[in-house]
PDB file of C-alpha atoms and ligand atoms in Angstrom:
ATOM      1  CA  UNK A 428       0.000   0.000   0.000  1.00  0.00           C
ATOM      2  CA  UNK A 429       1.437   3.617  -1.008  1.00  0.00           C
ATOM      3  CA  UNK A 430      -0.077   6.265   0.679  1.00  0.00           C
ATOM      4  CA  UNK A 431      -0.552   8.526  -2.645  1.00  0.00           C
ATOM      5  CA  UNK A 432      -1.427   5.848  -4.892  1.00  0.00           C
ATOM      6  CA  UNK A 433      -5.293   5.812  -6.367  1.00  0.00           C
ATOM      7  CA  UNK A 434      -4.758   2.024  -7.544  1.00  0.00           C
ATOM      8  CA  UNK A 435      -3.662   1.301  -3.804  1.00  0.00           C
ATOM      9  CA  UNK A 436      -6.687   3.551  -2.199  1.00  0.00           C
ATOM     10  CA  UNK A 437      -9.273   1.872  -4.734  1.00  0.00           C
ATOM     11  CA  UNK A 438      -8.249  -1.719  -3.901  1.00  0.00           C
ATOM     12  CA  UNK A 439      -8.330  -0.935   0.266  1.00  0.00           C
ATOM     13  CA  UNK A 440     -12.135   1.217  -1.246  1.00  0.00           C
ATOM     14  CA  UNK A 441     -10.992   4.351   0.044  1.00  0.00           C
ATOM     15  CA  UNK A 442     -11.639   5.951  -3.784  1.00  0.00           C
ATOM     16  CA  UNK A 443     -14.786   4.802  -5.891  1.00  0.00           C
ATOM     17  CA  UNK A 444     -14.139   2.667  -8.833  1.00  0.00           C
ATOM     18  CA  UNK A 445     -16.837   0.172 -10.700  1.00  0.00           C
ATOM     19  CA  UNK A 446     -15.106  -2.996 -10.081  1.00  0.00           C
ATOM     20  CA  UNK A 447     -15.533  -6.095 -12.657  1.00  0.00           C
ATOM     21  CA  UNK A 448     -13.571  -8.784 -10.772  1.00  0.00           C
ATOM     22  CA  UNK A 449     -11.809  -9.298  -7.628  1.00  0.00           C
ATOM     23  CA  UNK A 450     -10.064 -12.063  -5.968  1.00  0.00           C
ATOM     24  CA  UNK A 451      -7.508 -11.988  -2.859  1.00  0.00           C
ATOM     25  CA  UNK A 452      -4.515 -10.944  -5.442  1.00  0.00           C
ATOM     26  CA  UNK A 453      -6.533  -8.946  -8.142  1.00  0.00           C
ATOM     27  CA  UNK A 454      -9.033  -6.240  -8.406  1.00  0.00           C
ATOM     28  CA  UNK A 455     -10.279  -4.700 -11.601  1.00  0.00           C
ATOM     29  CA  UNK A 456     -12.219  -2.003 -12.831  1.00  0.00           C
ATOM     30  CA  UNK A 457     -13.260   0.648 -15.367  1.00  0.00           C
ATOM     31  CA  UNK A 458     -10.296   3.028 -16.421  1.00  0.00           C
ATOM     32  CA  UNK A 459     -12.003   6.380 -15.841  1.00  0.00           C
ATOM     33  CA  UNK A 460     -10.660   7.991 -18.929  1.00  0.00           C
ATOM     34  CA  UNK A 461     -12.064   4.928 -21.211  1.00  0.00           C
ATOM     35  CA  UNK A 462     -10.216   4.806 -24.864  1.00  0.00           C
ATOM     36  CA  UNK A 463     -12.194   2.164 -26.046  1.00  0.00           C
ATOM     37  CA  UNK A 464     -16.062   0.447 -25.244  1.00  0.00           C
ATOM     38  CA  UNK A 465     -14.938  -2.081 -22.357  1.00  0.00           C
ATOM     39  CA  UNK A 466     -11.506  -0.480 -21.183  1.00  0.00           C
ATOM     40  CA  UNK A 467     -10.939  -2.547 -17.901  1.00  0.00           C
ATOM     41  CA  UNK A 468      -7.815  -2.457 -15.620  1.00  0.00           C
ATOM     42  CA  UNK A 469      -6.830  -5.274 -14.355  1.00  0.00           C
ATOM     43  CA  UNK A 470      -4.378  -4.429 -10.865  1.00  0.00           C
ATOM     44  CA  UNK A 471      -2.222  -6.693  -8.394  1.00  0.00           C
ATOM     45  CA  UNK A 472      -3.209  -5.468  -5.118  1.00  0.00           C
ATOM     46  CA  UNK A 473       0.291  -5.684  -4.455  1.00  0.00           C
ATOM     47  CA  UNK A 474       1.317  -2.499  -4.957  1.00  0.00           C
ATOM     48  CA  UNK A 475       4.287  -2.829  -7.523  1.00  0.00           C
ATOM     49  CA  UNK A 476       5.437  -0.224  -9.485  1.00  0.00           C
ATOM     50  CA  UNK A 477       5.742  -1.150 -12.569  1.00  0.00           C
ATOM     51  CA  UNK A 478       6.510  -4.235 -14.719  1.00  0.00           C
ATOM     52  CA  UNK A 479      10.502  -4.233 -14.293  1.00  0.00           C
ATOM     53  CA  UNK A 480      10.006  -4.495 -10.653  1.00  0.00           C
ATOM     54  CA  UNK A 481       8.050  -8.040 -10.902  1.00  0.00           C
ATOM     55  CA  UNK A 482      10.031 -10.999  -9.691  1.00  0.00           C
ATOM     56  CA  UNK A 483       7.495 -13.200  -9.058  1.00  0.00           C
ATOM     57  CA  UNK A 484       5.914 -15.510 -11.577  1.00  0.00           C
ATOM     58  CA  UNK A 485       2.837 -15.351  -9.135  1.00  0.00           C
ATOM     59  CA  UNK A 486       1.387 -12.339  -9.830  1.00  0.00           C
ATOM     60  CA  UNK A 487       2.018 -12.659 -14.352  1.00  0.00           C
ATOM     61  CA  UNK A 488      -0.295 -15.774 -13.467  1.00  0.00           C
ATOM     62  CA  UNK A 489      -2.716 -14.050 -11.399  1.00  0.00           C
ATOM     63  CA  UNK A 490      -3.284 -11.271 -13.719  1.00  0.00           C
ATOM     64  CA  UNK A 491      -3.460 -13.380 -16.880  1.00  0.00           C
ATOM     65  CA  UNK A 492      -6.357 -15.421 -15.082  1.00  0.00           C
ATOM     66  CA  UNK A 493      -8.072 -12.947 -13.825  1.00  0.00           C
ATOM     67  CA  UNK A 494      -7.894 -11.322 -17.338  1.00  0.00           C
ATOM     68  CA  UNK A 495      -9.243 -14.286 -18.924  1.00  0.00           C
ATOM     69  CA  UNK A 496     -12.528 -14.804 -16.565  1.00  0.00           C
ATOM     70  CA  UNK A 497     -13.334 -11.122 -18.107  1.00  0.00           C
ATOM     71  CA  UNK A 498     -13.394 -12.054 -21.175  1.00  0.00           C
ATOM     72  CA  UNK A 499     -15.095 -15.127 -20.784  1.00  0.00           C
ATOM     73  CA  UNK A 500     -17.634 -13.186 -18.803  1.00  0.00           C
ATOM     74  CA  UNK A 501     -17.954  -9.960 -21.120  1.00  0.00           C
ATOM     75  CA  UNK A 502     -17.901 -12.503 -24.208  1.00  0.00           C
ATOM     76  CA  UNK A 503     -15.013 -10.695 -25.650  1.00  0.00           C
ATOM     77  CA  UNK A 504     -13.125 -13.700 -26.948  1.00  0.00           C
ATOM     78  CA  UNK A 505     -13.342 -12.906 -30.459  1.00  0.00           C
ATOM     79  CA  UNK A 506     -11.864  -9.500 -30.155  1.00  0.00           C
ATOM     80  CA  UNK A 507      -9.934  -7.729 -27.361  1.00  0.00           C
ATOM     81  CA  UNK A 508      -6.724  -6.383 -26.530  1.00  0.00           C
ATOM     82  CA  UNK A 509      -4.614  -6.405 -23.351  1.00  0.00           C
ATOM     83  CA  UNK A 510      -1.737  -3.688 -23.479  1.00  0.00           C
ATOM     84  CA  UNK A 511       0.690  -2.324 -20.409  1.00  0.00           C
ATOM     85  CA  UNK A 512       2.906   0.713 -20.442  1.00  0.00           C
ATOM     86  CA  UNK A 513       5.922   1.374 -18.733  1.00  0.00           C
ATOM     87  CA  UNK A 514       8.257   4.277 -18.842  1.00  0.00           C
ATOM     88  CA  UNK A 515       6.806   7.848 -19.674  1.00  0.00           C
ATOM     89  CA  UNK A 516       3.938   6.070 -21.244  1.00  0.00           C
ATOM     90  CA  UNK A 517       3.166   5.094 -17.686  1.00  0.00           C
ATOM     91  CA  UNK A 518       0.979   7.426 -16.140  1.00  0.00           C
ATOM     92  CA  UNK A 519      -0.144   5.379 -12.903  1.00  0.00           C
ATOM     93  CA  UNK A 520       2.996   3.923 -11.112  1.00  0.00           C
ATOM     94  CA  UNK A 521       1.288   0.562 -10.078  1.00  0.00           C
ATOM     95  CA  UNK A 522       1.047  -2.559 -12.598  1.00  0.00           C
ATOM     96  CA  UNK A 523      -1.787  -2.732 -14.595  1.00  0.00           C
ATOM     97  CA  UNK A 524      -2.540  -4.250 -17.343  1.00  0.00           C
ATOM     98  CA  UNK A 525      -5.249  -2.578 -19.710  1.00  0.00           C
ATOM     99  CA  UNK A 526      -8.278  -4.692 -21.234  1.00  0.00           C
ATOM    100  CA  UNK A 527      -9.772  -3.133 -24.109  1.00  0.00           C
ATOM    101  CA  UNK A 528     -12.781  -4.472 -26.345  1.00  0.00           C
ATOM    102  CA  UNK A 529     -15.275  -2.972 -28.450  1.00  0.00           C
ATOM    103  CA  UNK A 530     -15.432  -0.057 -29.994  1.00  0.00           C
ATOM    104  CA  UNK A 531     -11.960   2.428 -29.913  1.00  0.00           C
ATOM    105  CA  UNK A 532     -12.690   5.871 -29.196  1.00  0.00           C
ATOM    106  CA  UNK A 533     -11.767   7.404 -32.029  1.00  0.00           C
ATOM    107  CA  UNK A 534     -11.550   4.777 -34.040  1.00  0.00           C
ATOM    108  CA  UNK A 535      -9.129   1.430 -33.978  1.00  0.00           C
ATOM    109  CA  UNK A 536      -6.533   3.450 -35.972  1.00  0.00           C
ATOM    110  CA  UNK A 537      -6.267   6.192 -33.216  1.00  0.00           C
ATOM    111  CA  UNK A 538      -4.710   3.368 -30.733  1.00  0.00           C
ATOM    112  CA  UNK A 539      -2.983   1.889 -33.343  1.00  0.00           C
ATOM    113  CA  UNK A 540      -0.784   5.010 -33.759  1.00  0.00           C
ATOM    114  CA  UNK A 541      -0.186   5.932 -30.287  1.00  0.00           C
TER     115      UNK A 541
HETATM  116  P1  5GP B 812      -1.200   4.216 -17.858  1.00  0.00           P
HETATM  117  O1  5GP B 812      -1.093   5.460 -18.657  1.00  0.00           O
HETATM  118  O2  5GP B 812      -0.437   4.295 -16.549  1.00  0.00           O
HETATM  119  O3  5GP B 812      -0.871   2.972 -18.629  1.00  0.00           O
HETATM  120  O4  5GP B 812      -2.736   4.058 -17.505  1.00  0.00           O
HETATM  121  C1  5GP B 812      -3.336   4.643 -16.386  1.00  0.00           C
HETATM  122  C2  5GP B 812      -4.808   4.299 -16.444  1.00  0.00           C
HETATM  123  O5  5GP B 812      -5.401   4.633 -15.200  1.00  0.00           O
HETATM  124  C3  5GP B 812      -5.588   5.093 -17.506  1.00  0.00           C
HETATM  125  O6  5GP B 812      -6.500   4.209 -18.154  1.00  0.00           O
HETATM  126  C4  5GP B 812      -6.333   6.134 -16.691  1.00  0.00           C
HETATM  127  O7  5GP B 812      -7.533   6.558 -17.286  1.00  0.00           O
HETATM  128  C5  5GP B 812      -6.584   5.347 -15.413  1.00  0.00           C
HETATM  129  N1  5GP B 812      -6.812   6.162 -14.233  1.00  0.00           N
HETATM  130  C6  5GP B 812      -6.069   7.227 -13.789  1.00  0.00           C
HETATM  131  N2  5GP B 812      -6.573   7.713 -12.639  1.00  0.00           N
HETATM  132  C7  5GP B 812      -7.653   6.937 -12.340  1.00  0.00           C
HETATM  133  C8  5GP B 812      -8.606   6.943 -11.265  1.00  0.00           C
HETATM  134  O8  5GP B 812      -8.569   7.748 -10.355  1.00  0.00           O
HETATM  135  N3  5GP B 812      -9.576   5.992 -11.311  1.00  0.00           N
HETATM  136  C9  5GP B 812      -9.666   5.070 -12.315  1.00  0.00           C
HETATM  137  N4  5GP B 812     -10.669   4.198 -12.274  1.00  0.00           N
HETATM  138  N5  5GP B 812      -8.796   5.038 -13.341  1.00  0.00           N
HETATM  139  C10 5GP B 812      -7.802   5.949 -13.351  1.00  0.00           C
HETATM  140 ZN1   ZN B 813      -0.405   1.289  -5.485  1.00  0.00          ZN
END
């Protein structure tokens, strides 16, 4: 838990968020800037920075299942996209990975040239 971090006050519900899935290693919920029709973060509670501070196989396993039970249950199987920045392009220093599906704001060509 980092005192400053909205992923960190969101999984302990100290800040609103509309939460798809949760488990005892994973919560996630609705990105509130959405780029895309279903645009779903999916967060280790854990706070971790980012991805080149994982060392544990644990949590890449955690997040890919709990990533796949939203699919299954939003019926996205047929088209989605998971994508995770690091870097500058990362805006919110704790892991997430971002579920998208449906429609792209702005069209699928906007995200494809970011
Ligand atoms: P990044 O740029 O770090 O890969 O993505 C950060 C994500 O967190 C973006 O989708 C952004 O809209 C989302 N985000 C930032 N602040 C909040 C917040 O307070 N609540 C929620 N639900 N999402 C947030
Ligand atoms: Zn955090």
């Amino acid at each position: 838990m980092e005192k400053d971090c909205i992923f960190c006050k969101i999984v302990k519900g100290e800040a609103p968020a509309t939460i798809w899935y949760e488990d005892e290693n994973i919560i996630a919920f609705d990105s509130i800037k959405p780029i895309a029709e279903t645009h779903i973060l999916v967060v280790p509670k854990k706070h971790i920075e980012s991805f080149m501070e994982l060392d544990n196989n644990d949590v890449l396993v955690f997040l890919a299942k709990a990533a796949q039970q939203i699919i299954k249950s939003k019926k996205l199987e047929d088209a989605y996209r998971l994508v995770f920045n690091g870097g500058k392009f990362q805006t919110v220093s704790h892991l997430h990975w971002h579920l998208l599906g449906g429609e792209f704001v702005g069209g699928k060509q906007a995200l494809d040239q970011t």
